[in-house]
Amino acid sequence: MKPIRKAIFPVAGLGTRFLPATKAMPKEMLPVVDRPLIQHVVDEAREAGIEHFIFVTGRNKGVIEDHFDRQFELELTLKERRKHSDLKLLASDLPGPGTTSFTRQQSPLGLGHAVWCARELVGNEPFALVLPDVLVQHSPGCLAQMIEAYRATKQNANVIAVEEVPADRIHQYGVVGVGKTKGNTFAITQMVEKPKREDAPSNLIITGRYILQPEIFDLLGTQEGGAGGEIQITDAMIRLAKTQPFYGVKFEGRSFDCGSKVGFLAANVAYALARDDIAPAFRKEIEELLGKK
Ligand code: UTP
């Protein structure tokens, strides 16, 4: 069974739901409290033991590459001003030299296409796929939980993070069928993209974190456009499931869909309330806004 060393972060989308904020700035750089979304998920991947971070970027996304580089002028100024804790923070956020790679998706043809763009950088080994607009608040992180579940399968399996949603929202997501279950992990019997409520095999949806075997790349290479004309990762996974095992992991933790405005705002509130340095003052503000004081 091959270890999971590499993670793909697709960051080439247009982020239209956040216009005009995302006209000139990547959605993935929007901050949740004081860390960009992309930093939150890179931290999660580092904690899970990922050694190589592969970003699929596009036009207007150069600032993501800069974010994961040193900023000498800033560092010099901080040094002169003896801001040692800020300097330490910047250094600890940085992935090590040679552990990041950037490739381009020239046209935003869908998530599946973005993943396929990383095929040469991943090579012939299983990898993690982490969507930066899904945050999961928990320690250990969602990806660490998935890698543990992957190891427990003792085979070159594919593993998908899943979570429950209310039945009236099921038609918006990829939904999985549940087979033999052990602890928080189960064999996936089927995957259906955006089913009608009455056709959904369960109320468990596919949520932003995947461990995939490299055979997915060949399938993505021949994948036709699906919903919205985009090349969908779920369509390729449905094909891969014909020859390889897929497992679902019901992860611990609260997830936030930061691709939507409400999810993003909720993430900011939850992450601020979890910070010792911010929570007391922030809680007061929230209570005042809600008319509780
Ligand atoms: P989304 O569909 O949520 O992102 O894709 P989007 O297209 O940027 O946002 P909206 O819907 O227009 O508001 C999830 C992730 O996949 C990336 C996005 O950057 C995001 O991180 N993605 C999506 C790509 O890299 N390429 C694509 O063609 C589509």
Short mmCIF file of C-alpha atoms and ligand atoms in Angstrom, two decimals:
data_model
loop_
_atom_site.label_atom_id
_atom_site.label_comp_id
_atom_site.label_asym_id
_atom_site.label_seq_id
_atom_site.Cartn_x
_atom_site.Cartn_y
_atom_site.Cartn_z
CA MET A 1 0.00 0.00 0.00
CA LYS A 2 1.52 3.30 -1.12
CA PRO A 3 1.70 6.25 1.33
CA ILE A 4 0.01 9.60 0.62
CA ARG A 5 2.82 12.13 0.18
CA LYS A 6 1.34 14.69 -2.18
CA ALA A 7 -1.74 16.91 -2.11
CA ILE A 8 -3.40 18.85 -4.92
CA PHE A 9 -5.02 22.21 -4.14
CA PRO A 10 -7.15 23.38 -7.10
CA VAL A 11 -7.24 27.18 -6.99
CA ALA A 12 -8.00 28.11 -10.60
CA GLY A 13 -11.76 28.69 -10.28
CA LEU A 14 -13.36 32.06 -10.97
CA GLY A 15 -15.02 32.47 -7.59
CA THR A 16 -18.06 34.12 -9.17
CA ARG A 17 -20.14 33.77 -6.01
CA PHE A 18 -17.82 36.28 -4.32
CA LEU A 19 -17.75 38.98 -6.98
CA PRO A 20 -16.73 41.77 -6.83
CA ALA A 21 -14.33 40.71 -4.02
CA THR A 22 -12.79 38.11 -6.33
CA LYS A 23 -12.45 40.30 -9.42
CA ALA A 24 -8.75 40.93 -8.83
CA MET A 25 -8.12 38.77 -5.74
CA PRO A 26 -8.31 34.96 -5.63
CA LYS A 27 -11.17 33.55 -3.57
CA GLU A 28 -8.62 31.27 -1.88
CA MET A 29 -6.90 34.33 -0.37
CA LEU A 30 -10.04 35.51 1.45
CA PRO A 31 -9.19 35.41 5.16
CA VAL A 32 -10.95 33.38 7.80
CA VAL A 33 -10.01 35.51 10.81
CA ASP A 34 -6.37 36.36 9.89
CA ARG A 35 -5.33 33.41 7.71
CA PRO A 36 -6.22 32.99 4.04
CA LEU A 37 -8.41 29.99 3.20
CA ILE A 38 -5.51 28.41 1.34
CA GLN A 39 -3.26 28.66 4.43
CA HIS A 40 -5.89 26.91 6.56
CA VAL A 41 -6.00 23.91 4.21
CA VAL A 42 -2.23 23.77 3.69
CA ASP A 43 -1.90 23.67 7.50
CA GLU A 44 -4.39 20.78 7.58
CA ALA A 45 -2.35 18.92 4.95
CA ARG A 46 0.95 19.53 6.76
CA GLU A 47 -0.57 18.21 9.97
CA ALA A 48 -1.68 15.08 8.05
CA GLY A 49 1.95 14.44 6.99
CA ILE A 50 1.74 15.70 3.38
CA GLU A 51 5.23 16.41 2.02
CA HIS A 52 4.52 18.03 -1.34
CA PHE A 53 1.93 20.74 -2.03
CA ILE A 54 0.72 21.07 -5.62
CA PHE A 55 -1.31 24.14 -6.56
CA VAL A 56 -3.30 24.29 -9.79
CA THR A 57 -3.52 28.02 -10.43
CA GLY A 58 -4.80 30.29 -13.21
CA ARG A 59 -4.70 33.93 -14.22
CA ASN A 60 -4.94 36.45 -11.36
CA LYS A 61 -3.72 33.81 -8.91
CA GLY A 62 -0.05 34.81 -8.69
CA VAL A 63 -0.54 36.18 -5.19
CA ILE A 64 -1.08 32.60 -3.94
CA GLU A 65 2.41 31.72 -5.12
CA ASP A 66 3.78 34.85 -3.42
CA HIS A 67 1.96 33.92 -0.22
CA PHE A 68 4.00 30.73 0.01
CA ASP A 69 7.30 32.54 -0.53
CA ARG A 70 9.45 34.67 1.77
CA GLN A 71 8.88 38.44 1.77
CA PHE A 72 12.32 39.90 2.39
CA GLU A 73 11.35 43.60 2.72
CA LEU A 74 8.63 42.77 5.20
CA GLU A 75 10.93 40.46 7.16
CA LEU A 76 13.63 43.16 7.31
CA THR A 77 11.18 45.76 8.58
CA LEU A 78 9.78 43.37 11.18
CA LYS A 79 13.32 42.56 12.29
CA GLU A 80 14.19 46.28 12.63
CA ARG A 81 11.02 46.82 14.65
CA ARG A 82 11.79 43.79 16.82
CA LYS A 83 8.46 42.15 15.94
CA HIS A 84 9.84 38.71 16.69
CA SER A 85 6.51 36.93 17.17
CA ASP A 86 5.29 38.11 13.74
CA LEU A 87 8.54 36.93 12.17
CA LYS A 88 8.17 33.56 13.84
CA LEU A 89 4.57 33.26 12.60
CA LEU A 90 5.57 33.99 9.00
CA ALA A 91 8.38 31.44 9.13
CA SER A 92 6.21 28.70 10.65
CA ASP A 93 3.46 29.14 8.01
CA LEU A 94 5.89 28.53 5.15
CA PRO A 95 6.17 25.06 3.57
CA GLY A 96 9.83 23.97 3.30
CA PRO A 97 12.04 24.79 0.27
CA GLY A 98 11.22 22.63 -2.73
CA THR A 99 7.97 21.29 -1.27
CA THR A 100 5.59 23.41 -3.36
CA SER A 101 4.79 23.14 -7.07
CA PHE A 102 2.57 25.32 -9.21
CA THR A 103 0.95 24.44 -12.50
CA ARG A 104 -1.63 26.27 -14.58
CA GLN A 105 -5.14 25.44 -15.67
CA GLN A 106 -5.38 27.79 -18.62
CA SER A 107 -9.20 27.70 -18.75
CA PRO A 108 -11.46 26.94 -15.79
CA LEU A 109 -13.03 23.83 -17.32
CA GLY A 110 -14.05 22.30 -14.01
CA LEU A 111 -12.59 20.67 -10.92
CA GLY A 112 -11.91 17.39 -12.72
CA HIS A 113 -9.93 19.22 -15.37
CA ALA A 114 -7.96 21.14 -12.70
CA VAL A 115 -6.98 17.82 -11.08
CA TRP A 116 -5.94 16.39 -14.44
CA CYS A 117 -3.65 19.43 -14.96
CA ALA A 118 -1.58 18.17 -11.98
CA ARG A 119 -1.00 14.67 -13.41
CA GLU A 120 2.69 15.14 -14.29
CA LEU A 121 3.46 16.60 -10.86
CA VAL A 122 1.72 13.76 -9.03
CA GLY A 123 3.02 10.88 -11.19
CA ASN A 124 2.10 7.29 -10.48
CA GLU A 125 1.16 7.46 -6.81
CA PRO A 126 -2.00 8.03 -4.77
CA PHE A 127 -2.60 11.60 -3.66
CA ALA A 128 -4.87 13.80 -1.57
CA LEU A 129 -7.19 16.33 -3.18
CA VAL A 130 -8.11 19.22 -0.89
CA LEU A 131 -10.65 21.90 -1.82
CA PRO A 132 -9.64 25.19 -0.21
CA ASP A 133 -13.19 26.46 0.06
CA VAL A 134 -14.18 23.68 2.44
CA LEU A 135 -12.88 24.18 5.98
CA VAL A 136 -13.29 21.55 8.68
CA GLN A 137 -12.82 22.74 12.23
CA HIS A 138 -11.38 19.85 14.23
CA SER A 139 -8.17 18.47 15.63
CA PRO A 140 -6.93 16.13 14.28
CA GLY A 141 -7.91 17.62 10.92
CA CYS A 142 -10.16 16.03 8.34
CA LEU A 143 -7.29 14.91 6.08
CA ALA A 144 -5.40 13.31 9.00
CA GLN A 145 -8.57 11.35 9.84
CA MET A 146 -8.88 10.24 6.21
CA ILE A 147 -5.27 9.12 5.94
CA GLU A 148 -5.74 7.05 9.08
CA ALA A 149 -8.85 5.47 7.51
CA TYR A 150 -6.91 4.88 4.25
CA ARG A 151 -4.15 3.05 6.15
CA ALA A 152 -6.76 0.93 7.91
CA THR A 153 -8.11 -0.29 4.54
CA LYS A 154 -4.65 -1.89 3.94
CA GLN A 155 -5.11 -1.57 0.18
CA ASN A 156 -4.67 0.97 -2.60
CA ALA A 157 -8.18 2.31 -2.09
CA ASN A 158 -9.87 5.61 -2.80
CA VAL A 159 -11.26 7.43 0.23
CA ILE A 160 -13.78 10.27 0.27
CA ALA A 161 -14.84 12.53 3.14
CA VAL A 162 -18.61 12.52 3.58
CA GLU A 163 -21.08 14.28 5.84
CA GLU A 164 -24.82 14.33 6.45
CA VAL A 165 -27.03 17.06 5.02
CA PRO A 166 -30.77 17.63 5.48
CA ALA A 167 -32.89 15.84 2.84
CA ASP A 168 -34.09 19.10 1.26
CA ARG A 169 -30.51 20.01 0.22
CA ILE A 170 -29.42 16.59 -1.05
CA HIS A 171 -30.15 17.44 -4.71
CA GLN A 172 -27.28 20.00 -4.74
CA TYR A 173 -24.49 17.48 -4.04
CA GLY A 174 -22.74 14.24 -4.95
CA VAL A 175 -24.30 11.53 -2.77
CA VAL A 176 -22.91 8.09 -1.80
CA GLY A 177 -24.51 4.72 -1.07
CA VAL A 178 -23.46 3.01 2.17
CA GLY A 179 -22.17 -0.58 2.31
CA LYS A 180 -20.25 -2.54 4.95
CA THR A 181 -19.28 -0.21 7.81
CA LYS A 182 -16.43 -0.34 10.32
CA GLY A 183 -16.12 2.53 12.79
CA ASN A 184 -16.34 5.81 10.89
CA THR A 185 -15.47 4.16 7.53
CA PHE A 186 -17.77 2.35 5.08
CA ALA A 187 -17.58 0.80 1.63
CA ILE A 188 -19.20 3.07 -0.95
CA THR A 189 -21.72 1.11 -3.02
CA GLN A 190 -22.59 3.90 -5.45
CA MET A 191 -22.08 7.59 -6.18
CA VAL A 192 -24.74 9.80 -7.72
CA GLU A 193 -24.27 13.42 -8.75
CA LYS A 194 -27.11 15.76 -7.73
CA PRO A 195 -29.89 13.13 -7.35
CA LYS A 196 -33.55 13.92 -6.78
CA ARG A 197 -34.41 13.68 -3.10
CA GLU A 198 -36.37 10.44 -3.62
CA ASP A 199 -33.55 8.83 -5.66
CA ALA A 200 -30.71 9.65 -3.22
CA PRO A 201 -29.07 6.47 -1.85
CA SER A 202 -28.40 8.17 1.53
CA ASN A 203 -28.11 11.64 3.07
CA LEU A 204 -24.30 11.51 2.97
CA ILE A 205 -22.64 13.94 0.59
CA ILE A 206 -19.12 14.15 -0.85
CA THR A 207 -17.29 16.97 0.96
CA GLY A 208 -14.10 18.59 -0.32
CA ARG A 209 -11.45 16.01 0.70
CA TYR A 210 -10.39 12.97 -1.31
CA ILE A 211 -7.66 10.35 -1.44
CA LEU A 212 -7.43 9.10 -5.01
CA GLN A 213 -5.39 6.52 -6.88
CA PRO A 214 -3.42 7.75 -9.93
CA GLU A 215 -5.61 5.76 -12.36
CA ILE A 216 -8.10 8.65 -12.02
CA PHE A 217 -5.87 10.75 -14.33
CA ASP A 218 -6.40 8.55 -17.42
CA LEU A 219 -10.15 8.65 -16.81
CA LEU A 220 -10.11 12.44 -16.41
CA GLY A 221 -8.16 12.70 -19.65
CA THR A 222 -11.04 11.12 -21.57
CA GLN A 223 -13.84 12.58 -19.48
CA GLU A 224 -16.62 14.44 -21.32
CA GLY A 225 -18.05 17.66 -19.85
CA GLY A 226 -20.82 16.92 -17.33
CA ALA A 227 -23.11 19.22 -15.31
CA GLY A 228 -22.64 22.85 -16.44
CA GLY A 229 -20.33 21.69 -19.25
CA GLU A 230 -17.51 21.30 -16.70
CA ILE A 231 -15.31 18.21 -16.32
CA GLN A 232 -16.54 16.79 -13.03
CA ILE A 233 -14.37 14.77 -10.66
CA THR A 234 -17.42 12.77 -9.52
CA ASP A 235 -18.05 11.48 -13.06
CA ALA A 236 -14.48 10.14 -13.21
CA MET A 237 -14.78 8.63 -9.72
CA ILE A 238 -17.97 6.80 -10.76
CA ARG A 239 -15.98 5.23 -13.62
CA LEU A 240 -13.00 4.42 -11.39
CA ALA A 241 -15.32 2.74 -8.86
CA LYS A 242 -15.97 0.01 -11.47
CA THR A 243 -12.42 -1.29 -11.00
CA GLN A 244 -11.24 0.02 -7.60
CA PRO A 245 -12.63 0.13 -4.05
CA PHE A 246 -14.03 3.41 -2.68
CA TYR A 247 -14.57 4.12 1.01
CA GLY A 248 -16.42 6.94 2.74
CA VAL A 249 -15.20 8.51 5.98
CA LYS A 250 -17.66 10.23 8.29
CA PHE A 251 -15.15 12.68 9.67
CA GLU A 252 -15.27 14.41 13.04
CA GLY A 253 -15.64 18.18 12.98
CA ARG A 254 -17.84 20.96 11.71
CA SER A 255 -17.46 21.79 8.01
CA PHE A 256 -17.95 25.21 6.41
CA ASP A 257 -18.64 25.77 2.72
CA CYS A 258 -16.56 28.90 2.30
CA GLY A 259 -17.45 29.06 -1.40
CA SER A 260 -20.83 30.45 -0.29
CA LYS A 261 -21.19 33.78 1.48
CA VAL A 262 -23.12 32.42 4.46
CA GLY A 263 -20.70 29.50 4.93
CA PHE A 264 -17.73 31.84 4.74
CA LEU A 265 -19.21 34.24 7.31
CA ALA A 266 -20.12 31.35 9.61
CA ALA A 267 -16.52 30.05 9.37
CA ASN A 268 -15.21 33.45 10.40
CA VAL A 269 -17.47 33.48 13.46
CA ALA A 270 -16.61 29.89 14.46
CA TYR A 271 -12.84 30.32 14.00
CA ALA A 272 -12.84 33.66 15.85
CA LEU A 273 -14.78 32.14 18.77
CA ALA A 274 -12.17 29.36 18.93
CA ARG A 275 -9.30 31.87 19.39
CA ASP A 276 -8.33 32.72 22.96
CA ASP A 277 -6.91 36.09 21.89
CA ILE A 278 -10.06 37.21 20.05
CA ALA A 279 -13.04 35.32 21.47
CA PRO A 280 -13.84 37.39 24.59
CA ALA A 281 -14.07 40.75 22.76
CA PHE A 282 -15.66 39.17 19.67
CA ARG A 283 -18.35 37.38 21.69
CA LYS A 284 -19.36 40.74 23.21
CA GLU A 285 -19.72 42.29 19.74
CA ILE A 286 -21.82 39.39 18.48
CA GLU A 287 -24.09 39.45 21.51
CA GLU A 288 -24.60 43.18 21.07
CA LEU A 289 -25.42 42.71 17.38
CA LEU A 290 -27.90 39.97 18.20
CA GLY A 291 -29.50 42.21 20.80
CA LYS A 292 -28.60 39.92 23.65
CA LYS A 293 -27.02 42.70 25.73
P1 UTP B 1 -15.91 25.93 -7.01
O1 UTP B 1 -16.81 25.57 -8.11
O2 UTP B 1 -16.46 26.03 -5.64
O3 UTP B 1 -15.16 27.29 -7.27
O4 UTP B 1 -14.67 24.95 -7.06
P2 UTP B 1 -15.33 28.45 -8.30
O5 UTP B 1 -15.72 27.98 -9.64
O6 UTP B 1 -14.06 29.22 -8.17
O7 UTP B 1 -16.48 29.32 -7.58
P3 UTP B 1 -17.86 29.90 -8.11
O8 UTP B 1 -18.81 28.74 -8.13
O9 UTP B 1 -17.64 30.55 -9.44
O10 UTP B 1 -18.22 30.91 -7.03
C1 UTP B 1 -14.01 24.40 -5.93
C2 UTP B 1 -12.50 24.57 -6.03
O11 UTP B 1 -12.04 24.11 -7.28
C3 UTP B 1 -11.29 25.11 -7.95
C4 UTP B 1 -11.73 26.43 -7.32
O12 UTP B 1 -10.66 27.38 -7.39
C5 UTP B 1 -12.07 26.03 -5.90
O13 UTP B 1 -10.93 26.09 -5.06
N1 UTP B 1 -11.57 25.04 -9.40
C6 UTP B 1 -12.85 25.01 -9.86
C7 UTP B 1 -10.51 25.03 -10.29
O14 UTP B 1 -9.32 25.04 -9.88
N2 UTP B 1 -10.76 24.99 -11.64
C8 UTP B 1 -12.03 24.97 -12.13
O15 UTP B 1 -12.20 24.92 -13.37
C9 UTP B 1 -13.09 24.97 -11.21
#
